[in-house]
Coordinates of C-alpha atoms and ligand atoms in Angstrom, one line a residue:
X4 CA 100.7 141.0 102.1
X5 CA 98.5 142.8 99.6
X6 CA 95.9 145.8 100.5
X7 CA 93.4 143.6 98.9
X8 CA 93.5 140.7 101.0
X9 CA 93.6 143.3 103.8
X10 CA 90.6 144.9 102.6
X11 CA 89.1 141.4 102.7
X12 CA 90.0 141.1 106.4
X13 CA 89.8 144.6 107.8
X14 CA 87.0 146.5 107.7
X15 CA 87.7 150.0 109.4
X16 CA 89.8 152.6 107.7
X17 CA 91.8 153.2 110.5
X18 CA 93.2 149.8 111.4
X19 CA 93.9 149.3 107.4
X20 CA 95.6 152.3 107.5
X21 CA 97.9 150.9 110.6
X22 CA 98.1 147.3 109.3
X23 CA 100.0 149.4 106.0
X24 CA 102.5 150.2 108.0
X25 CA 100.9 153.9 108.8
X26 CA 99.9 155.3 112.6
X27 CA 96.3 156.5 112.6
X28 CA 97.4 159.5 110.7
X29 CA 99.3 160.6 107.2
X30 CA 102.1 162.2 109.7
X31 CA 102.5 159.1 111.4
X32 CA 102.2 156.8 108.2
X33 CA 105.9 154.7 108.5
X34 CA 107.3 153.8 105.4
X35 CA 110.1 151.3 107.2
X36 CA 107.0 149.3 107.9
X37 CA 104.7 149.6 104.8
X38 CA 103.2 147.1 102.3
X39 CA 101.3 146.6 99.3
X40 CA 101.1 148.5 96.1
X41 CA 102.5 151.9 95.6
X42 CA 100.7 153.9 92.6
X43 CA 102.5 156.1 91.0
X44 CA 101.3 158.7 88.2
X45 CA 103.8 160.1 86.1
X46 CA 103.8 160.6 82.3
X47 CA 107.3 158.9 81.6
X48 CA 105.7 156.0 79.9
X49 CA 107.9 155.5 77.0
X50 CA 111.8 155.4 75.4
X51 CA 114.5 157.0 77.3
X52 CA 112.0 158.5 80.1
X53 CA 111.0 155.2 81.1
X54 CA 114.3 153.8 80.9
X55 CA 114.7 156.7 83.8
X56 CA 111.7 155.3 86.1
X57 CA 113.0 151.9 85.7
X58 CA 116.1 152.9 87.2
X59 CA 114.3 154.4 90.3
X60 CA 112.5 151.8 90.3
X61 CA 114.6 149.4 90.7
X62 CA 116.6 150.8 93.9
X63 CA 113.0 151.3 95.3
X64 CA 112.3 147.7 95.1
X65 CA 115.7 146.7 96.7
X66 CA 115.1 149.4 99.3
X67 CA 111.9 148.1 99.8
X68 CA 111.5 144.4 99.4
X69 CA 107.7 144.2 100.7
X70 CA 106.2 146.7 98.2
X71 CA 105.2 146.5 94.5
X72 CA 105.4 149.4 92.2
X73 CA 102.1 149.9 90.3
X74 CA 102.8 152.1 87.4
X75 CA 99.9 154.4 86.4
X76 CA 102.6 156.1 83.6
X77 CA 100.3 157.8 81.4
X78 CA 101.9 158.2 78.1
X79 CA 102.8 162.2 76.1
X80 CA 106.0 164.5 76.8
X81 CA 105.5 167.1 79.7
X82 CA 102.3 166.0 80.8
X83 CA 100.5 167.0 77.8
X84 CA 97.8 164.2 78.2
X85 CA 98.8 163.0 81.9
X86 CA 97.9 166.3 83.8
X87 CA 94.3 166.1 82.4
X88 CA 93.8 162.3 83.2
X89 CA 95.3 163.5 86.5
X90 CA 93.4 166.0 87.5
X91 CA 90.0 164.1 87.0
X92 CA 91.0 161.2 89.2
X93 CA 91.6 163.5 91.5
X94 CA 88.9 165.3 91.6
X95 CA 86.7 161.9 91.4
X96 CA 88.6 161.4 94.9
X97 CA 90.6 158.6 92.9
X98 CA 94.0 159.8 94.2
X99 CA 97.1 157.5 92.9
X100 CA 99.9 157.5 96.2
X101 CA 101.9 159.9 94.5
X102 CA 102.3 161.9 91.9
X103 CA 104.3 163.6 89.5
X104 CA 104.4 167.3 89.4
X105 CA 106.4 170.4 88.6
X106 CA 108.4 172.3 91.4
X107 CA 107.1 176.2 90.7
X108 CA 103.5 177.4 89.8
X109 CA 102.4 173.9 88.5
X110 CA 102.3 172.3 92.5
X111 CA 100.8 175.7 93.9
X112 CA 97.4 174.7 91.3
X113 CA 97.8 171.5 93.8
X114 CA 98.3 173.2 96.9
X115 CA 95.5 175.9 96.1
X116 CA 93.0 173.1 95.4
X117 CA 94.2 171.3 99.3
X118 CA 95.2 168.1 97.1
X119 CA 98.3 167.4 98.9
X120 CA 99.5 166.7 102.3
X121 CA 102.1 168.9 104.2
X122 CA 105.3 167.1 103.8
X123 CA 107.9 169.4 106.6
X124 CA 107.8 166.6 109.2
X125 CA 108.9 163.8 106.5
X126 CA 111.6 166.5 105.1
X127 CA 112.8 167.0 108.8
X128 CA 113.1 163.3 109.5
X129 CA 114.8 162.7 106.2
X130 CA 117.1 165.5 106.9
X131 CA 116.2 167.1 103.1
X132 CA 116.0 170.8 103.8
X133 CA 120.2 170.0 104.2
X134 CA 120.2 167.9 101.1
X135 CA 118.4 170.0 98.3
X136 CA 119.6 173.9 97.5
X137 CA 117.4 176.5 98.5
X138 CA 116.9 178.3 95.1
X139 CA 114.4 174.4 95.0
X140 CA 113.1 174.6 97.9
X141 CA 111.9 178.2 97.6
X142 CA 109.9 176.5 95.0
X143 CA 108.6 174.0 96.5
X144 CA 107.7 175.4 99.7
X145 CA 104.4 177.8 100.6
X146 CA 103.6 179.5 103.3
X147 CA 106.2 177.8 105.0
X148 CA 105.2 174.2 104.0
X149 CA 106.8 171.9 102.1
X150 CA 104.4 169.9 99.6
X151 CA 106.7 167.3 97.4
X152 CA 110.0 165.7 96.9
X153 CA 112.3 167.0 94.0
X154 CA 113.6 163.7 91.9
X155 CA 115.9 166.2 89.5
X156 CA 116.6 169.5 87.4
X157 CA 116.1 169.3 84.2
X158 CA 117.6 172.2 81.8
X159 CA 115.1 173.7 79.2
X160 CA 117.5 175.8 77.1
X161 CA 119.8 173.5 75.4
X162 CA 120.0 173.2 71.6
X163 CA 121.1 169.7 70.6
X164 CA 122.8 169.6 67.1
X165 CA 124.3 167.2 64.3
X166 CA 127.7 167.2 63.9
X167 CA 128.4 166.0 60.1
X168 CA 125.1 168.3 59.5
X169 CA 127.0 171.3 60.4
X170 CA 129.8 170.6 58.7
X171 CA 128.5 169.8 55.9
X172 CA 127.2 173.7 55.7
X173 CA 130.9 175.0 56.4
X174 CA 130.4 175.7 60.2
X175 CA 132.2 175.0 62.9
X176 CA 130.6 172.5 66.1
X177 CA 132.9 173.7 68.6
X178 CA 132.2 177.4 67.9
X179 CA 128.2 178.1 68.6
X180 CA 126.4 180.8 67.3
X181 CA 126.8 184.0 70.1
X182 CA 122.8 185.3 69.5
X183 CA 120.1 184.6 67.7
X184 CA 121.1 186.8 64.7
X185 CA 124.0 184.4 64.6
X186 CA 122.2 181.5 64.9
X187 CA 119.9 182.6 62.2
X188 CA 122.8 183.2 59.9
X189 CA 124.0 179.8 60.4
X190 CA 120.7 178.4 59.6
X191 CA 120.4 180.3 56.6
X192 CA 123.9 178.0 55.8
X193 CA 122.1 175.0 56.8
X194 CA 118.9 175.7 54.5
X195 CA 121.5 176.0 51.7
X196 CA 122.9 173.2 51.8
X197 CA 119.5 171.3 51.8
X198 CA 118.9 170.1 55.2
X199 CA 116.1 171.4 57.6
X200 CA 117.7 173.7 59.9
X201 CA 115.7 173.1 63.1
X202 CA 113.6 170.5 64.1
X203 CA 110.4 170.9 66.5
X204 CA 107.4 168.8 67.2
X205 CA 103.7 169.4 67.9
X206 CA 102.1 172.1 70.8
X207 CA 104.3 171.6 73.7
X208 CA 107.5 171.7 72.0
X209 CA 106.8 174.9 70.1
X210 CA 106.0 176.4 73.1
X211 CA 109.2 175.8 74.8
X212 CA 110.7 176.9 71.7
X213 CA 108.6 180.2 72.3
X214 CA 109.9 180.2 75.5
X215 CA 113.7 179.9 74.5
X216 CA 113.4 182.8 72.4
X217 CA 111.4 185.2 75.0
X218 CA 114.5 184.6 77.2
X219 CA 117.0 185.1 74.2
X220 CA 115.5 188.2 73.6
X221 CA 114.5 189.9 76.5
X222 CA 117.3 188.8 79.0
X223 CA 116.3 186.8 82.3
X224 CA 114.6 189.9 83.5
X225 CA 112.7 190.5 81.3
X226 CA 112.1 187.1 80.7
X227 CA 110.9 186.6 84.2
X228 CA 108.6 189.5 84.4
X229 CA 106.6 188.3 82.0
X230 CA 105.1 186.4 84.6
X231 CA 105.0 188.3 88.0
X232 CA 104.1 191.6 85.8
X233 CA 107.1 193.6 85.4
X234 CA 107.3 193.6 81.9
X235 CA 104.8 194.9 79.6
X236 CA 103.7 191.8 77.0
X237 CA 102.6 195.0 75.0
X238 CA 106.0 196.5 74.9
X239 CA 108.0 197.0 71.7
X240 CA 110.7 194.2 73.3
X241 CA 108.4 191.2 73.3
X242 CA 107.4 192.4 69.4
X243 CA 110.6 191.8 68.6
X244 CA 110.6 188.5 70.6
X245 CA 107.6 187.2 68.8
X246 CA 109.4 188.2 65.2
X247 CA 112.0 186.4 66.2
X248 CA 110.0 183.0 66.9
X249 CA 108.5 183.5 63.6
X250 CA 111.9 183.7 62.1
X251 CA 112.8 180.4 63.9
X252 CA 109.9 178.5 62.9
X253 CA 110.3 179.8 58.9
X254 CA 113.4 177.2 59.5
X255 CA 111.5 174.6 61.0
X256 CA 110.1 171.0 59.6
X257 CA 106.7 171.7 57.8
X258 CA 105.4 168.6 59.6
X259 CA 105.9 170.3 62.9
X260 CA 102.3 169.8 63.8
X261 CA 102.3 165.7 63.0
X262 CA 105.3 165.1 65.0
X263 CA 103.7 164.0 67.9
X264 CA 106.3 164.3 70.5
X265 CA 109.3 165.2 71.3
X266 CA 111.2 162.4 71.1
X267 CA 110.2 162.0 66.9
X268 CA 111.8 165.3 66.6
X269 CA 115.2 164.7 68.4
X270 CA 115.0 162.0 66.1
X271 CA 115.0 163.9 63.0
X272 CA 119.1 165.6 64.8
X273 CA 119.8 162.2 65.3
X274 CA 119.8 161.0 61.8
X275 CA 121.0 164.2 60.1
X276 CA 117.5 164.8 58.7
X277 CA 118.0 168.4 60.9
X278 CA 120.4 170.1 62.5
X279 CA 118.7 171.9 65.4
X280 CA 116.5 170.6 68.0
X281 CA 116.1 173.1 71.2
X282 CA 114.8 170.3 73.9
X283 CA 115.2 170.0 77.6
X284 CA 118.0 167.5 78.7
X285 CA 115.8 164.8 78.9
X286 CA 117.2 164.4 75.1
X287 CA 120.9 163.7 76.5
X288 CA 119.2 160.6 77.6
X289 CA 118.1 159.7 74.1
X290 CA 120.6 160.6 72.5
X291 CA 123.3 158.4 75.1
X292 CA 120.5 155.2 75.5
X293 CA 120.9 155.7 70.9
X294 CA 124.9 155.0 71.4
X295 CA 125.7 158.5 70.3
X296 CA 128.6 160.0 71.0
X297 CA 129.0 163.8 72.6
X298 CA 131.6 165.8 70.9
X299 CA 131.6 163.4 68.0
X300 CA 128.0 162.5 66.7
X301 CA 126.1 165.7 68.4
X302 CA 126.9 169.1 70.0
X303 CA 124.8 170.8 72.9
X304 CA 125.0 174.1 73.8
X305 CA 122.8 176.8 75.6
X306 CA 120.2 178.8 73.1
X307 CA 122.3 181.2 71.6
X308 CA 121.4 184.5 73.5
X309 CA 120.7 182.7 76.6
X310 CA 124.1 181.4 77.5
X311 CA 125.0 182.1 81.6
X312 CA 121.4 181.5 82.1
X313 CA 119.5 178.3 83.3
X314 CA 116.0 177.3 82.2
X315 CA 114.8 175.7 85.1
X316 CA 112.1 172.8 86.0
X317 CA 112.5 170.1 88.3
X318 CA 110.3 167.0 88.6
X319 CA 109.0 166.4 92.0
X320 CA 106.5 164.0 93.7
X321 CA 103.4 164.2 96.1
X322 CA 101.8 162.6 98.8
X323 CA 98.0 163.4 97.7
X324 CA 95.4 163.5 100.1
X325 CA 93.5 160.8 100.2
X326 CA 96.1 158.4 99.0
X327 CA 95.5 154.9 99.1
X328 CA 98.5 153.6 101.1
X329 CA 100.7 156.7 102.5
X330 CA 103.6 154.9 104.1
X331 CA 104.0 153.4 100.7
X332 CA 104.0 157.1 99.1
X333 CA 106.5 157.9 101.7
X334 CA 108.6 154.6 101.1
X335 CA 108.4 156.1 97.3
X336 CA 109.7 159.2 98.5
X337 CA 112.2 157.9 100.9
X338 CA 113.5 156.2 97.5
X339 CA 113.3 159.7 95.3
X340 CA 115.1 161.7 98.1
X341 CA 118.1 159.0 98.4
X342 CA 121.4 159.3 97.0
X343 CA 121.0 155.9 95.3
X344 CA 117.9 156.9 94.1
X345 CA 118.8 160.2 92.7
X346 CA 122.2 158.8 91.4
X347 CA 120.9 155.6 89.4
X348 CA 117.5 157.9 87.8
X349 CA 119.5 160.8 86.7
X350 CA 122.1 158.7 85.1
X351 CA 119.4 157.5 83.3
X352 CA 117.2 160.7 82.7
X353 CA 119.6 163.1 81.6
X354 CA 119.0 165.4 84.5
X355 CA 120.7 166.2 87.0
X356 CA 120.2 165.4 90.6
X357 CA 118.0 167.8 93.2
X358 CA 120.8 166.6 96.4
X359 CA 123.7 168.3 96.3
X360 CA 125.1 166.0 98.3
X361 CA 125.3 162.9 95.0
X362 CA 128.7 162.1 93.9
X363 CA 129.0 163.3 90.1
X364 CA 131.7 160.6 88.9
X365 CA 129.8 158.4 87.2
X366 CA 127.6 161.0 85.2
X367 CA 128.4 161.4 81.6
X368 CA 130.0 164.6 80.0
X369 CA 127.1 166.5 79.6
X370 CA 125.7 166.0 83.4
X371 CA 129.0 167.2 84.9
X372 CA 128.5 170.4 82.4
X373 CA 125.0 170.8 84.1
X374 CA 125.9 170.5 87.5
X375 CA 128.3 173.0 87.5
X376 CA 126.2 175.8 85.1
X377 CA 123.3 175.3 87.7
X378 CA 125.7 176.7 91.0
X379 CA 126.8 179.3 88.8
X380 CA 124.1 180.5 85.8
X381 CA 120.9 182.6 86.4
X382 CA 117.9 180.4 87.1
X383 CA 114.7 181.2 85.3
X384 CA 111.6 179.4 86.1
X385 CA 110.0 177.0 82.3
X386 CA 107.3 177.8 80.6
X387 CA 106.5 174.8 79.1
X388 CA 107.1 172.7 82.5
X389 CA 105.2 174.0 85.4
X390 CA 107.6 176.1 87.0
X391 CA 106.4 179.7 85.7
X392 CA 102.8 180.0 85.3
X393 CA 100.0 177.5 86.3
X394 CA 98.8 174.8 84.5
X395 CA 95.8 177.6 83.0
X396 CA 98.2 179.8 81.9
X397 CA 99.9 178.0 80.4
X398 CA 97.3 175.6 78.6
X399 CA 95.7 179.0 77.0
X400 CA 99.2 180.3 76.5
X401 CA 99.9 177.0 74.5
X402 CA 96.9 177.8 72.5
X403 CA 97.6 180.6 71.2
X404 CA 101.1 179.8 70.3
X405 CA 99.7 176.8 68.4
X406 CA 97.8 179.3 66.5
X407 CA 100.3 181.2 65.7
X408 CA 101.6 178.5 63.6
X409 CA 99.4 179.1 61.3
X410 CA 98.7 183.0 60.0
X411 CA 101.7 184.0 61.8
X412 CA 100.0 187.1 62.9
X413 CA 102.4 188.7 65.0
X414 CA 100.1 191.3 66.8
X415 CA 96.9 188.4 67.2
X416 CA 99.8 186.5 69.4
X417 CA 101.0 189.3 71.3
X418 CA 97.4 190.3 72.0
X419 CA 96.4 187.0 72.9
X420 CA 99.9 186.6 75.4
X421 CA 99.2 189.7 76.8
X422 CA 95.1 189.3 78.0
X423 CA 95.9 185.8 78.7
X424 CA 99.0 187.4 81.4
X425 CA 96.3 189.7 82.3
X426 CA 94.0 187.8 83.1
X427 CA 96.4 185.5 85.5
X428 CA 99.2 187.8 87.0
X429 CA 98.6 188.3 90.7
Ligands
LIG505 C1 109.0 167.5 81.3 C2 109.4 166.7 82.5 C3 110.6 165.9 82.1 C4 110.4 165.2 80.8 C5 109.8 166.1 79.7 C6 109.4 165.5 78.4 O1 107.8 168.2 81.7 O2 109.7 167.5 83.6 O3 111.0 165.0 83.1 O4 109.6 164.1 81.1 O5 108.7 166.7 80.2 O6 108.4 164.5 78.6

């Protein structure tokens, strides 16, 4: 059965709605009895990211025989082009029946604008506020509702490096640099012996790159007051912060700006053409689904300066208002919150999963590494992925970091970062 032959046959909203498989209302929408298409907007449209979704979806179409996927994947890492596409359907009132969106500041924007249904009464029946940490569902949950279901964690502070590329410079793998004036030493090594030291891509990457470095240099508290206020973006510590970027990009691909996403720049540690790439752990996928080998062909290891510390972001799915067929957004959810779902799409996304509850056996070397730093580490909310500031912010943040590229003006950026935080801190 099809919503569009429905539509055919039913004319009132309210019996379409229970012929899907929902009550009268979103609350009493049953995904156990739903059909038709399920929409769902995410921006994992390509390489090892969609080698993720296709794992999910795959249990969700054994867990739910009845219902076909529709993926509205719109192509460009972290949302870059997705969360503007997004936000015009759904301000059109063009709502897909779930989407994609960061736990943290990124879902308030959502909540703020009353896009998205209350989701406690589904959490209570799927028994998640026992399955997911708390540190999670503080950040997902306002005013004591809950408004979307976590798929993962992803870890934004990893530097991801080429073996044979650092020895060829005379350094060791298995010993990482202790702080950034170590790591810049090594890259000095690297520059040397004539490879490009760090590779980064276009806007978004820099600016996680930004963000690895504000939390290298200022320390998680610091770090972290840069966006609830308590620390000064005018203050002599964030100087040194910025002339530290500015130091890391001097050993940077010239080309930074062309590379159009992150995946081109992993690329570039892959085949030795550069040693460094900081990247979330959505590159552990690339780098396994490429048939290279941890310890061997590539490193990881936490930014140096940031090590006991987890960057934080976690994907996490709606039910928007307005969405065509809400027991199917729930029967997508159901999916997302299950151990087989989280098991089979973090295997595959390099993450690792939101339940604490999935068995960790079958994850690789790097996953089991993850899992344990994230019950032990300092969590930090990303920059560059939704959990810190909202989407605003961080879009004229971005800007200005993008500019930076350019002049390198040290006190034009700090300027810039500090009215922009201005203007946004609560
Ligand atoms: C992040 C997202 C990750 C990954 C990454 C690169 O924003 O949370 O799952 O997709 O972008 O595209």
């Amino acid at each position: 059965m099809r919503r569009v032959s429905l539509l055919a046959s039913v004319a009132a909203a309210g019996l379409l709605l229970s012929a899907c498989g929902g009550g009268s209302s979103v609350e009493e929408a049953n995904p156990t009895e739903a059909t038709g298409s399920v929409g769902v907007f995410t921006w994992w449209a390509d390489g090892s990211e969609k080698v993720g979704l296709d794992a999910l979806v795959d249990i969700f179409d054994e867990q739910y025989p009845d219902l076909t996927f529709d993926n509205l994947a719109v192509a460009g890492g972290a949302g870059s082009q997705a969360k503007s596409v997004l936000a015009a359907n759904l301000k059109s009132g063009n709502p897909p029946d779930s989407f994609q969106a960061h736990a943290g500041a990124e879902l308030q924007d959502y909540i703020n604008a009353d896009q998205l249904e209350d989701l406690s009464s589904f959490y209570e029946e799927a028994q998640l506020n026992e399955a997911f940490p708390q540190d999670l569902l503080d950040r997902l949950t306002v005013d004591g509702k809950i408004y979307s279901v976590p798929s993962n964690i992803h870890r934004a502070n990893v530097v991801w490096a080429n073996v044979e590329v650092l020895e060829e410079a005379g350094l060791d793998p298995n010993n990482p640099p202790a702080d950034l004036d170590a790591w810049f030493a090594d890259m000095d090594k690297i520059k040397e012996s004539g490879t490009t030291p760090l590779a980064v891509a276009g806007t978004w990457t820099q600016v996680q790159l930004f963000e690895n470095i504000l939390l290298a240099t200022l320390g998680p508290e610091g770090y972290s007051g840069l966006w609830d206020g308590t620390t000064d973006w005018k203050s002599p510590e964030v100087t040194e912060a910025i002339e530290n970027y500015k130091k890391a990009l001097s050993y940077t691909n010239s080309d930074r700006d062309t590379l159009s996403d992150w995946g081109p720049a992993t690329q570039l540690v892959e085949d030795g053409a550069a040693a460094y790439n900081v990247m979330g752990d959505w590159a552990e996928a690339k780098f396994a689904q490429d048939g290279l080998k941890p310890g061997t062909d590539y490193v990881y290891f936490p930014t140096p300066g940031t090590d006991g510390v987890f960057d934080f972001l976690a994907d996490s799915f709606t039910l928007p208002k307005g969405a065509p067929n809400p027991a199917g957004s729930k029967a997508w959810l159901t999916t997302i919150s299950s151990v087989e779902g989280q098991q089979a799409f973090n295997a595959a996304k390099g993450s690792i999963p939101a339940r604490t509850d999935v068995p960790s056996d079958e994850f690789g070397e790097y996953q089991k590494s993850a899992i344990e730093d994230f019950s032990s580490d300092t969590i930090v909310s990303s920059l560059a992925h939704g959990a810190a500031v909202p989407v605003a912010w961080l879009n004229e943040l971005s800007t200005a970091v993008s500019k930076f590229g350019g002049p390198q003006d040290v006190a034009a950026l700090q300027e810039s970062a500090a009215s922009i935080a201005e203007k946004f801190a609560q």
